[in-house]
XYZ file of C-alpha atoms in Angstrom:
104
model
C -1.099 -8.818 -2.637
C -1.082 -11.385 0.087
C -2.440 -9.025 2.714
C -5.403 -8.083 0.429
C -5.786 -11.645 -0.687
C -6.404 -12.382 3.036
C -9.114 -9.941 2.992
C -10.737 -11.307 -0.166
C -9.492 -8.631 -2.565
C -7.513 -10.034 -5.604
C -4.818 -7.787 -6.574
C -2.144 -8.481 -9.701
C 1.268 -9.582 -8.701
C 3.434 -6.789 -9.395
C 3.519 -3.164 -8.494
C 3.552 -1.870 -11.870
C 0.182 -3.926 -12.447
C -1.297 -2.818 -8.905
C -0.587 0.623 -10.011
C -3.472 0.454 -12.837
C -5.940 -0.603 -9.927
C -8.104 1.407 -7.716
C -8.851 5.134 -7.198
C -5.846 7.705 -7.348
C -5.585 9.360 -3.823
C -3.506 12.579 -3.223
C -1.034 12.055 -0.706
C -2.706 14.303 1.532
C -6.112 12.193 1.620
C -4.241 8.732 2.544
C -6.227 6.586 4.731
C -5.420 3.300 6.193
C -5.157 0.636 3.781
C -4.465 2.804 0.598
C -1.672 1.475 -1.419
C 1.496 3.780 -1.975
C 3.847 3.373 -4.762
C 7.235 4.160 -5.449
C 9.855 4.203 -8.504
C 12.899 2.176 -6.874
C 14.820 0.420 -9.757
C 12.716 1.390 -12.645
C 10.852 4.357 -14.311
C 7.473 2.740 -13.430
C 6.157 1.614 -10.146
C 8.508 -1.035 -8.837
C 7.744 -0.972 -5.006
C 4.598 -0.816 -3.293
C 3.300 -0.754 0.716
C 0.038 -0.511 2.479
C -0.358 2.827 4.409
C -0.945 2.268 7.999
C -1.403 6.065 9.199
C 0.677 8.778 10.672
C 2.593 9.024 7.463
C 4.108 5.678 7.624
C 3.297 2.605 5.401
C 4.275 -1.202 5.782
C 6.196 -2.963 3.109
C 8.502 -5.827 2.385
C 11.793 -4.718 2.321
C 14.784 -6.711 1.027
C 17.289 -4.556 2.686
C 15.954 -5.844 6.181
C 14.691 -9.172 4.837
C 11.283 -9.008 5.424
C 8.429 -6.808 6.477
C 9.363 -3.004 7.553
C 7.504 -0.006 8.626
C 8.809 3.295 6.901
C 7.954 6.917 6.864
C 6.878 8.557 3.547
C 8.839 11.608 4.602
C 11.933 9.516 4.598
C 14.436 10.893 2.107
C 14.651 7.594 -0.074
C 10.961 7.283 0.056
C 9.940 10.801 -0.348
C 12.011 11.320 -3.281
C 10.438 7.999 -4.967
C 7.045 8.405 -4.291
C 4.706 8.089 -7.275
C 1.195 8.102 -5.919
C -1.431 6.321 -3.989
C -4.370 3.948 -4.884
C -7.440 3.234 -2.974
C -8.537 -0.146 -3.703
C -10.862 -0.904 -0.721
C -14.176 1.082 -0.877
C -15.736 2.420 2.496
C -18.344 -0.591 2.277
C -15.329 -3.216 1.945
C -13.762 -1.855 4.861
C -16.865 -1.975 6.932
C -17.154 -5.591 5.889
C -13.894 -6.563 6.787
C -14.256 -4.745 10.239
C -17.457 -6.510 10.960
C -16.006 -9.927 10.130
C -13.125 -9.345 12.454
C -15.158 -8.400 15.236
C -17.813 -11.282 14.441
C -14.979 -13.641 14.933
C -14.168 -12.593 18.091
């Protein structure tokens, strides 16, 4: 939620609510920026990360007390993977990239 807010995109607070936003994406078609959802302590989406490419995602980890990068193929996450959503359109990604480069 925090990262997307910095990009001007408002998301609901919980992983469960975020799972209802965006377009469902098959795991084989993930792009950088897609949200990946997991069932950790409940039967519904209870954990979310942002896909960063090469089968990896960034997320907040209570185990590591902060940001962590994990693999979707890690045993823990692969068993709990629920799905992915694309909330950024290609146009929005281009706007963000253009804005980042304009600031330099």
